[in-house]
Amino acid sequence: MTADVLLASAAAIAVVMVGTWIVSVVVADASIVDIVWGAGFVVVAATSLAVGDGWDARRQLLLVLVGIWGLRLAGYLAWRNLGHGEDKRYQAMRRRWGDRFWLVSLVQVFLLQGVLMWIVSLPVQLASTAAEPADFGLLAYLGVALWFVGLLFETLGDAQLARFKADPDNEGQVMDQGLWRYTRHPNYFGDFCAWWGVFLVAAETGVARWGVVGPVVMSFLLLRVSGVTLLEKTIGKRRPGYEAYAQRTSAFFPRPPKPS
């Protein structure tokens, strides 16, 4: 049954990502993949619930956790991005590949993110096949608590940043208020906590512990690839006070700011 869940999840992801790619070609905007990133995990969790034969309550809890996280992220990015044109990252790719971008984007953007989605969600997929233990223990409660911390950081961090950007007086300024006073990336830290929390819930089943590669990959992406590292390559040039902010504020894990 484990193989059935893994294959069904892979098939569901393929349908979602290829379908999104077709839409992106039609509307000439690859940025929509960012919105579908969160929603795709919800599809995986729903597929795992439908195909898996593990303990019902665990599968349902994992769908709730992933569903709230994924739909919030997708909704926020849709509200923030739609109507503002294609993201600069994809514009740069489009210029580089020219007429071949439509095909290159299928592999390098949509299918690649689909593979990463399948890997990150492994704890959810594997846990859906486990009938035992048929109750929640300490790991599950700790996992839900950690997930809630992550959701709180993401939701508050995004809301605080949106409110800051909405004020014309803050144009070109550095956001160093609220959660952003304690970490330069509260939203990424929130993702980190949410997925390690999901893993702890899943890890009460022995088989899902093999899925630890999921939160490890998510952490690597957040810290070294598409998260902190990518964003901070250019933000110092766009925000004159960012260097001073970076010197006093933690890059990822929250802590009190250093004295100026």
PDB file of C-alpha atoms in Angstrom:
ATOM      1  CA  MET A   1       0.000   0.000   0.000  1.00  0.00           C
ATOM      2  CA  THR A   2       2.956   2.333   0.565  1.00  0.00           C
ATOM      3  CA  ALA A   3       3.870   2.108  -3.108  1.00  0.00           C
ATOM      4  CA  ASP A   4       0.273   2.941  -4.046  1.00  0.00           C
ATOM      5  CA  VAL A   5       0.340   6.140  -1.995  1.00  0.00           C
ATOM      6  CA  LEU A   6       3.733   7.207  -3.339  1.00  0.00           C
ATOM      7  CA  LEU A   7       2.705   6.589  -6.938  1.00  0.00           C
ATOM      8  CA  ALA A   8      -0.698   8.244  -6.521  1.00  0.00           C
ATOM      9  CA  SER A   9       0.938  11.309  -4.978  1.00  0.00           C
ATOM     10  CA  ALA A  10       3.474  11.494  -7.793  1.00  0.00           C
ATOM     11  CA  ALA A  11       0.680  11.255 -10.360  1.00  0.00           C
ATOM     12  CA  ALA A  12      -1.360  13.960  -8.614  1.00  0.00           C
ATOM     13  CA  ILE A  13       1.649  16.276  -8.490  1.00  0.00           C
ATOM     14  CA  ALA A  14       2.372  15.649 -12.177  1.00  0.00           C
ATOM     15  CA  VAL A  15      -1.199  16.591 -13.116  1.00  0.00           C
ATOM     16  CA  VAL A  16      -1.080  19.758 -11.005  1.00  0.00           C
ATOM     17  CA  MET A  17       2.318  20.930 -12.204  1.00  0.00           C
ATOM     18  CA  VAL A  18       1.883  20.109 -15.897  1.00  0.00           C
ATOM     19  CA  GLY A  19      -1.559  21.704 -15.832  1.00  0.00           C
ATOM     20  CA  THR A  20      -0.127  24.820 -14.209  1.00  0.00           C
ATOM     21  CA  TRP A  21       2.668  24.893 -16.779  1.00  0.00           C
ATOM     22  CA  ILE A  22       0.135  24.841 -19.627  1.00  0.00           C
ATOM     23  CA  VAL A  23      -1.680  27.784 -18.062  1.00  0.00           C
ATOM     24  CA  SER A  24       1.643  29.616 -17.587  1.00  0.00           C
ATOM     25  CA  VAL A  25       2.425  29.232 -21.309  1.00  0.00           C
ATOM     26  CA  VAL A  26      -1.002  30.583 -22.251  1.00  0.00           C
ATOM     27  CA  VAL A  27      -0.816  33.619 -19.940  1.00  0.00           C
ATOM     28  CA  ALA A  28       2.977  34.083 -20.385  1.00  0.00           C
ATOM     29  CA  ASP A  29       3.580  34.152 -16.625  1.00  0.00           C
ATOM     30  CA  ALA A  30       5.611  31.411 -14.927  1.00  0.00           C
ATOM     31  CA  SER A  31       5.117  33.144 -11.558  1.00  0.00           C
ATOM     32  CA  ILE A  32       1.885  31.244 -10.985  1.00  0.00           C
ATOM     33  CA  VAL A  33       4.025  28.271  -9.944  1.00  0.00           C
ATOM     34  CA  ASP A  34       4.723  30.083  -6.666  1.00  0.00           C
ATOM     35  CA  ILE A  35       1.012  30.130  -5.846  1.00  0.00           C
ATOM     36  CA  VAL A  36       0.567  26.483  -6.763  1.00  0.00           C
ATOM     37  CA  TRP A  37       3.557  25.448  -4.588  1.00  0.00           C
ATOM     38  CA  GLY A  38       1.531  25.629  -1.370  1.00  0.00           C
ATOM     39  CA  ALA A  39      -1.680  24.296  -2.913  1.00  0.00           C
ATOM     40  CA  GLY A  40       0.169  21.308  -4.373  1.00  0.00           C
ATOM     41  CA  PHE A  41       1.005  20.020  -0.908  1.00  0.00           C
ATOM     42  CA  VAL A  42      -2.677  20.102  -0.042  1.00  0.00           C
ATOM     43  CA  VAL A  43      -3.353  17.921  -3.079  1.00  0.00           C
ATOM     44  CA  VAL A  44      -0.697  15.445  -1.872  1.00  0.00           C
ATOM     45  CA  ALA A  45      -2.157  15.320   1.640  1.00  0.00           C
ATOM     46  CA  ALA A  46      -5.676  14.793   0.254  1.00  0.00           C
ATOM     47  CA  THR A  47      -4.407  12.053  -2.076  1.00  0.00           C
ATOM     48  CA  SER A  48      -2.593  10.351   0.802  1.00  0.00           C
ATOM     49  CA  LEU A  49      -5.793  10.443   2.873  1.00  0.00           C
ATOM     50  CA  ALA A  50      -7.827   8.961   0.026  1.00  0.00           C
ATOM     51  CA  VAL A  51      -5.389   6.220  -1.006  1.00  0.00           C
ATOM     52  CA  GLY A  52      -3.712   5.355   2.297  1.00  0.00           C
ATOM     53  CA  ASP A  53      -5.133   2.790   4.694  1.00  0.00           C
ATOM     54  CA  GLY A  54      -3.459   4.007   7.891  1.00  0.00           C
ATOM     55  CA  TRP A  55      -5.114   5.243  11.061  1.00  0.00           C
ATOM     56  CA  ASP A  56      -7.858   7.634  10.026  1.00  0.00           C
ATOM     57  CA  ALA A  57      -7.302  10.278  12.707  1.00  0.00           C
ATOM     58  CA  ARG A  58      -3.605  10.694  11.832  1.00  0.00           C
ATOM     59  CA  ARG A  59      -4.300  11.014   8.119  1.00  0.00           C
ATOM     60  CA  GLN A  60      -7.029  13.555   8.825  1.00  0.00           C
ATOM     61  CA  LEU A  61      -4.836  15.569  11.178  1.00  0.00           C
ATOM     62  CA  LEU A  62      -2.032  15.698   8.618  1.00  0.00           C
ATOM     63  CA  LEU A  63      -4.486  16.914   5.962  1.00  0.00           C
ATOM     64  CA  VAL A  64      -5.684  19.662   8.317  1.00  0.00           C
ATOM     65  CA  LEU A  65      -2.129  20.781   9.133  1.00  0.00           C
ATOM     66  CA  VAL A  66      -0.916  20.734   5.536  1.00  0.00           C
ATOM     67  CA  GLY A  67      -4.218  22.143   4.281  1.00  0.00           C
ATOM     68  CA  ILE A  68      -4.157  25.208   6.531  1.00  0.00           C
ATOM     69  CA  TRP A  69      -0.471  25.843   5.799  1.00  0.00           C
ATOM     70  CA  GLY A  70      -0.745  25.341   2.044  1.00  0.00           C
ATOM     71  CA  LEU A  71      -3.976  27.233   1.434  1.00  0.00           C
ATOM     72  CA  ARG A  72      -2.839  30.182   3.541  1.00  0.00           C
ATOM     73  CA  LEU A  73       0.410  30.386   1.584  1.00  0.00           C
ATOM     74  CA  ALA A  74      -1.313  30.019  -1.785  1.00  0.00           C
ATOM     75  CA  GLY A  75      -3.931  32.603  -0.879  1.00  0.00           C
ATOM     76  CA  TYR A  76      -1.387  35.112   0.370  1.00  0.00           C
ATOM     77  CA  LEU A  77       0.823  34.768  -2.714  1.00  0.00           C
ATOM     78  CA  ALA A  78      -2.184  35.040  -5.019  1.00  0.00           C
ATOM     79  CA  TRP A  79      -3.241  38.255  -3.256  1.00  0.00           C
ATOM     80  CA  ARG A  80       0.309  39.625  -3.391  1.00  0.00           C
ATOM     81  CA  ASN A  81       1.393  38.565  -6.884  1.00  0.00           C
ATOM     82  CA  LEU A  82      -1.550  38.374  -9.257  1.00  0.00           C
ATOM     83  CA  GLY A  83      -1.874  41.415 -11.452  1.00  0.00           C
ATOM     84  CA  HIS A  84       1.702  42.562 -10.874  1.00  0.00           C
ATOM     85  CA  GLY A  85       3.362  40.812 -13.816  1.00  0.00           C
ATOM     86  CA  GLU A  86       5.881  38.010 -13.932  1.00  0.00           C
ATOM     87  CA  ASP A  87       8.475  37.736 -11.169  1.00  0.00           C
ATOM     88  CA  LYS A  88      11.937  39.034 -12.068  1.00  0.00           C
ATOM     89  CA  ARG A  89      13.464  35.569 -11.592  1.00  0.00           C
ATOM     90  CA  TYR A  90      11.348  34.137 -14.375  1.00  0.00           C
ATOM     91  CA  GLN A  91      11.764  37.232 -16.541  1.00  0.00           C
ATOM     92  CA  ALA A  92      15.525  36.672 -16.385  1.00  0.00           C
ATOM     93  CA  MET A  93      15.069  33.031 -17.406  1.00  0.00           C
ATOM     94  CA  ARG A  94      12.773  34.101 -20.223  1.00  0.00           C
ATOM     95  CA  ARG A  95      15.404  36.501 -21.584  1.00  0.00           C
ATOM     96  CA  ARG A  96      18.106  33.860 -21.301  1.00  0.00           C
ATOM     97  CA  TRP A  97      16.240  31.072 -23.076  1.00  0.00           C
ATOM     98  CA  GLY A  98      14.192  33.116 -25.512  1.00  0.00           C
ATOM     99  CA  ASP A  99      11.859  31.043 -27.672  1.00  0.00           C
ATOM    100  CA  ARG A 100      12.830  27.871 -25.797  1.00  0.00           C
ATOM    101  CA  PHE A 101      11.666  29.182 -22.426  1.00  0.00           C
ATOM    102  CA  TRP A 102       8.269  27.484 -22.697  1.00  0.00           C
ATOM    103  CA  LEU A 103       9.948  24.060 -22.745  1.00  0.00           C
ATOM    104  CA  VAL A 104      12.825  24.887 -20.385  1.00  0.00           C
ATOM    105  CA  SER A 105      10.351  26.163 -17.790  1.00  0.00           C
ATOM    106  CA  LEU A 106       8.519  22.831 -17.848  1.00  0.00           C
ATOM    107  CA  VAL A 107      11.657  21.009 -16.693  1.00  0.00           C
ATOM    108  CA  GLN A 108      13.573  23.601 -14.667  1.00  0.00           C
ATOM    109  CA  VAL A 109      10.615  25.247 -12.941  1.00  0.00           C
ATOM    110  CA  PHE A 110       7.465  23.129 -12.871  1.00  0.00           C
ATOM    111  CA  LEU A 111       8.701  19.526 -12.913  1.00  0.00           C
ATOM    112  CA  LEU A 112      11.635  20.357 -10.635  1.00  0.00           C
ATOM    113  CA  GLN A 113       9.313  21.915  -8.077  1.00  0.00           C
ATOM    114  CA  GLY A 114       7.029  18.906  -8.453  1.00  0.00           C
ATOM    115  CA  VAL A 115       9.878  16.543  -7.553  1.00  0.00           C
ATOM    116  CA  LEU A 116      10.781  18.684  -4.545  1.00  0.00           C
ATOM    117  CA  MET A 117       7.126  18.742  -3.481  1.00  0.00           C
ATOM    118  CA  TRP A 118       6.993  14.944  -3.578  1.00  0.00           C
ATOM    119  CA  ILE A 119      10.182  14.657  -1.494  1.00  0.00           C
ATOM    120  CA  VAL A 120       9.219  17.265   1.108  1.00  0.00           C
ATOM    121  CA  SER A 121       5.797  15.656   1.588  1.00  0.00           C
ATOM    122  CA  LEU A 122       7.197  12.144   2.154  1.00  0.00           C
ATOM    123  CA  PRO A 123       6.363  12.152   5.903  1.00  0.00           C
ATOM    124  CA  VAL A 124       2.694  12.793   5.068  1.00  0.00           C
ATOM    125  CA  GLN A 125       2.622  10.109   2.383  1.00  0.00           C
ATOM    126  CA  LEU A 126       4.360   7.455   4.486  1.00  0.00           C
ATOM    127  CA  ALA A 127       2.349   8.126   7.642  1.00  0.00           C
ATOM    128  CA  SER A 128      -0.874   7.601   5.696  1.00  0.00           C
ATOM    129  CA  THR A 129       0.002   3.916   5.307  1.00  0.00           C
ATOM    130  CA  ALA A 130       0.573   3.178   9.011  1.00  0.00           C
ATOM    131  CA  ALA A 131      -2.230   1.707  11.125  1.00  0.00           C
ATOM    132  CA  GLU A 132      -0.184   1.791  14.329  1.00  0.00           C
ATOM    133  CA  PRO A 133      -0.006   3.429  16.755  1.00  0.00           C
ATOM    134  CA  ALA A 134      -3.730   4.157  16.709  1.00  0.00           C
ATOM    135  CA  ASP A 135      -3.445   7.102  19.076  1.00  0.00           C
ATOM    136  CA  PHE A 136      -1.555  10.354  19.481  1.00  0.00           C
ATOM    137  CA  GLY A 137       1.516  10.529  21.692  1.00  0.00           C
ATOM    138  CA  LEU A 138       3.972  13.158  22.848  1.00  0.00           C
ATOM    139  CA  LEU A 139       5.596  13.554  19.423  1.00  0.00           C
ATOM    140  CA  ALA A 140       2.274  14.411  17.827  1.00  0.00           C
ATOM    141  CA  TYR A 141       1.449  17.055  20.429  1.00  0.00           C
ATOM    142  CA  LEU A 142       4.921  18.557  20.096  1.00  0.00           C
ATOM    143  CA  GLY A 143       4.541  18.489  16.325  1.00  0.00           C
ATOM    144  CA  VAL A 144       1.223  20.341  16.393  1.00  0.00           C
ATOM    145  CA  ALA A 145       2.691  22.922  18.776  1.00  0.00           C
ATOM    146  CA  LEU A 146       5.724  23.461  16.526  1.00  0.00           C
ATOM    147  CA  TRP A 147       3.479  23.656  13.457  1.00  0.00           C
ATOM    148  CA  PHE A 148       1.366  26.309  15.195  1.00  0.00           C
ATOM    149  CA  VAL A 149       4.478  28.371  15.992  1.00  0.00           C
ATOM    150  CA  GLY A 150       5.421  28.173  12.321  1.00  0.00           C
ATOM    151  CA  LEU A 151       1.973  29.206  11.134  1.00  0.00           C
ATOM    152  CA  LEU A 152       1.998  32.118  13.583  1.00  0.00           C
ATOM    153  CA  PHE A 153       5.384  33.365  12.352  1.00  0.00           C
ATOM    154  CA  GLU A 154       4.327  33.119   8.713  1.00  0.00           C
ATOM    155  CA  THR A 155       0.943  34.740   9.145  1.00  0.00           C
ATOM    156  CA  LEU A 156       2.071  37.589  11.397  1.00  0.00           C
ATOM    157  CA  GLY A 157       5.304  38.136   9.467  1.00  0.00           C
ATOM    158  CA  ASP A 158       3.498  38.400   6.121  1.00  0.00           C
ATOM    159  CA  ALA A 159       0.808  40.684   7.582  1.00  0.00           C
ATOM    160  CA  GLN A 160       3.371  42.964   9.227  1.00  0.00           C
ATOM    161  CA  LEU A 161       5.403  43.250   6.024  1.00  0.00           C
ATOM    162  CA  ALA A 162       2.321  43.933   3.907  1.00  0.00           C
ATOM    163  CA  ARG A 163       1.218  46.699   6.270  1.00  0.00           C
ATOM    164  CA  PHE A 164       4.736  48.185   6.232  1.00  0.00           C
ATOM    165  CA  LYS A 165       4.895  48.215   2.420  1.00  0.00           C
ATOM    166  CA  ALA A 166       1.442  49.757   2.166  1.00  0.00           C
ATOM    167  CA  ASP A 167       2.711  52.938   3.846  1.00  0.00           C
ATOM    168  CA  PRO A 168       4.247  55.235   1.189  1.00  0.00           C
ATOM    169  CA  ASP A 169       6.551  56.733   3.842  1.00  0.00           C
ATOM    170  CA  ASN A 170       8.334  53.370   4.070  1.00  0.00           C
ATOM    171  CA  GLU A 171       9.357  53.295   0.400  1.00  0.00           C
ATOM    172  CA  GLY A 172      12.967  52.037   0.210  1.00  0.00           C
ATOM    173  CA  GLN A 173      13.165  51.522   3.970  1.00  0.00           C
ATOM    174  CA  VAL A 174      14.077  48.358   5.870  1.00  0.00           C
ATOM    175  CA  MET A 175      11.359  46.489   7.731  1.00  0.00           C
ATOM    176  CA  ASP A 176      12.721  45.970  11.249  1.00  0.00           C
ATOM    177  CA  GLN A 177       9.531  45.949  13.304  1.00  0.00           C
ATOM    178  CA  GLY A 178       7.431  43.214  14.873  1.00  0.00           C
ATOM    179  CA  LEU A 179       8.783  39.728  14.194  1.00  0.00           C
ATOM    180  CA  TRP A 180      11.214  41.248  11.686  1.00  0.00           C
ATOM    181  CA  ARG A 181      13.055  42.765  14.641  1.00  0.00           C
ATOM    182  CA  TYR A 182      14.087  39.284  15.778  1.00  0.00           C
ATOM    183  CA  THR A 183      14.676  37.496  12.477  1.00  0.00           C
ATOM    184  CA  ARG A 184      15.235  38.806   8.959  1.00  0.00           C
ATOM    185  CA  HIS A 185      13.007  36.062   7.559  1.00  0.00           C
ATOM    186  CA  PRO A 186      10.105  35.183   9.911  1.00  0.00           C
ATOM    187  CA  ASN A 187       8.125  33.723   7.013  1.00  0.00           C
ATOM    188  CA  TYR A 188      10.893  31.275   6.096  1.00  0.00           C
ATOM    189  CA  PHE A 189      11.416  30.392   9.750  1.00  0.00           C
ATOM    190  CA  GLY A 190       7.671  29.719   9.878  1.00  0.00           C
ATOM    191  CA  ASP A 191       7.919  27.293   6.938  1.00  0.00           C
ATOM    192  CA  PHE A 192      10.786  25.562   8.730  1.00  0.00           C
ATOM    193  CA  CYS A 193       8.788  25.082  11.934  1.00  0.00           C
ATOM    194  CA  ALA A 194       5.612  24.045  10.131  1.00  0.00           C
ATOM    195  CA  TRP A 195       7.253  21.220   8.193  1.00  0.00           C
ATOM    196  CA  TRP A 196       9.312  19.940  11.097  1.00  0.00           C
ATOM    197  CA  GLY A 197       6.054  19.960  13.068  1.00  0.00           C
ATOM    198  CA  VAL A 198       4.305  17.927  10.370  1.00  0.00           C
ATOM    199  CA  PHE A 199       7.219  15.493  10.417  1.00  0.00           C
ATOM    200  CA  LEU A 200       6.959  15.010  14.201  1.00  0.00           C
ATOM    201  CA  VAL A 201       3.269  14.159  13.886  1.00  0.00           C
ATOM    202  CA  ALA A 202       4.043  11.666  11.118  1.00  0.00           C
ATOM    203  CA  ALA A 203       7.116  10.271  12.900  1.00  0.00           C
ATOM    204  CA  GLU A 204       5.018   8.553  15.557  1.00  0.00           C
ATOM    205  CA  THR A 205       4.734   5.867  12.897  1.00  0.00           C
ATOM    206  CA  GLY A 206       7.986   4.010  12.309  1.00  0.00           C
ATOM    207  CA  VAL A 207       7.728   4.063   8.516  1.00  0.00           C
ATOM    208  CA  ALA A 208       7.301   7.851   8.338  1.00  0.00           C
ATOM    209  CA  ARG A 209      10.606   8.410  10.113  1.00  0.00           C
ATOM    210  CA  TRP A 210      12.274   7.521   6.831  1.00  0.00           C
ATOM    211  CA  GLY A 211      10.600  10.637   5.506  1.00  0.00           C
ATOM    212  CA  VAL A 212      12.938  12.863   7.539  1.00  0.00           C
ATOM    213  CA  VAL A 213      14.529  13.699   4.190  1.00  0.00           C
ATOM    214  CA  GLY A 214      11.435  15.853   3.576  1.00  0.00           C
ATOM    215  CA  PRO A 215      11.954  18.517   6.263  1.00  0.00           C
ATOM    216  CA  VAL A 216      15.713  18.309   5.714  1.00  0.00           C
ATOM    217  CA  VAL A 217      15.254  19.219   2.037  1.00  0.00           C
ATOM    218  CA  MET A 218      12.790  21.969   2.941  1.00  0.00           C
ATOM    219  CA  SER A 219      15.286  23.391   5.451  1.00  0.00           C
ATOM    220  CA  PHE A 220      18.065  23.314   2.857  1.00  0.00           C
ATOM    221  CA  LEU A 221      15.874  25.109   0.324  1.00  0.00           C
ATOM    222  CA  LEU A 222      14.918  27.788   2.836  1.00  0.00           C
ATOM    223  CA  LEU A 223      18.437  28.378   4.105  1.00  0.00           C
ATOM    224  CA  ARG A 224      20.658  27.802   1.073  1.00  0.00           C
ATOM    225  CA  VAL A 225      18.719  27.840  -2.182  1.00  0.00           C
ATOM    226  CA  SER A 226      15.446  29.679  -2.840  1.00  0.00           C
ATOM    227  CA  GLY A 227      14.977  31.298   0.559  1.00  0.00           C
ATOM    228  CA  VAL A 228      17.428  33.323   2.618  1.00  0.00           C
ATOM    229  CA  THR A 229      20.441  33.059   0.292  1.00  0.00           C
ATOM    230  CA  LEU A 230      18.599  33.996  -2.909  1.00  0.00           C
ATOM    231  CA  LEU A 231      16.708  36.919  -1.391  1.00  0.00           C
ATOM    232  CA  GLU A 232      19.740  38.454   0.288  1.00  0.00           C
ATOM    233  CA  LYS A 233      21.854  38.463  -2.882  1.00  0.00           C
ATOM    234  CA  THR A 234      20.245  41.684  -4.051  1.00  0.00           C
ATOM    235  CA  ILE A 235      18.274  43.126  -1.170  1.00  0.00           C
ATOM    236  CA  GLY A 236      21.288  45.018   0.192  1.00  0.00           C
ATOM    237  CA  LYS A 237      21.488  47.015  -3.038  1.00  0.00           C
ATOM    238  CA  ARG A 238      17.782  47.814  -2.959  1.00  0.00           C
ATOM    239  CA  ARG A 239      17.647  48.741   0.736  1.00  0.00           C
ATOM    240  CA  PRO A 240      20.463  51.132   1.814  1.00  0.00           C
ATOM    241  CA  GLY A 241      20.015  50.358   5.525  1.00  0.00           C
ATOM    242  CA  TYR A 242      19.915  46.593   5.104  1.00  0.00           C
ATOM    243  CA  GLU A 243      23.567  45.967   5.952  1.00  0.00           C
ATOM    244  CA  ALA A 244      23.193  47.583   9.383  1.00  0.00           C
ATOM    245  CA  TYR A 245      19.942  45.691   9.893  1.00  0.00           C
ATOM    246  CA  ALA A 246      21.655  42.409   8.994  1.00  0.00           C
ATOM    247  CA  GLN A 247      24.473  43.045  11.454  1.00  0.00           C
ATOM    248  CA  ARG A 248      22.101  43.350  14.400  1.00  0.00           C
ATOM    249  CA  THR A 249      19.378  40.887  13.367  1.00  0.00           C
ATOM    250  CA  SER A 250      19.484  37.103  13.115  1.00  0.00           C
ATOM    251  CA  ALA A 251      19.239  35.783   9.568  1.00  0.00           C
ATOM    252  CA  PHE A 252      16.862  32.945  10.444  1.00  0.00           C
ATOM    253  CA  PHE A 253      16.371  31.717  14.009  1.00  0.00           C
ATOM    254  CA  PRO A 254      14.742  34.463  16.136  1.00  0.00           C
ATOM    255  CA  ARG A 255      16.805  36.119  18.856  1.00  0.00           C
ATOM    256  CA  PRO A 256      16.946  39.579  20.433  1.00  0.00           C
ATOM    257  CA  PRO A 257      18.772  42.078  18.154  1.00  0.00           C
ATOM    258  CA  LYS A 258      22.359  42.923  18.887  1.00  0.00           C
ATOM    259  CA  PRO A 259      23.056  46.422  20.216  1.00  0.00           C
ATOM    260  CA  SER A 260      23.597  48.967  17.434  1.00  0.00           C
TER     261      SER A 260
END
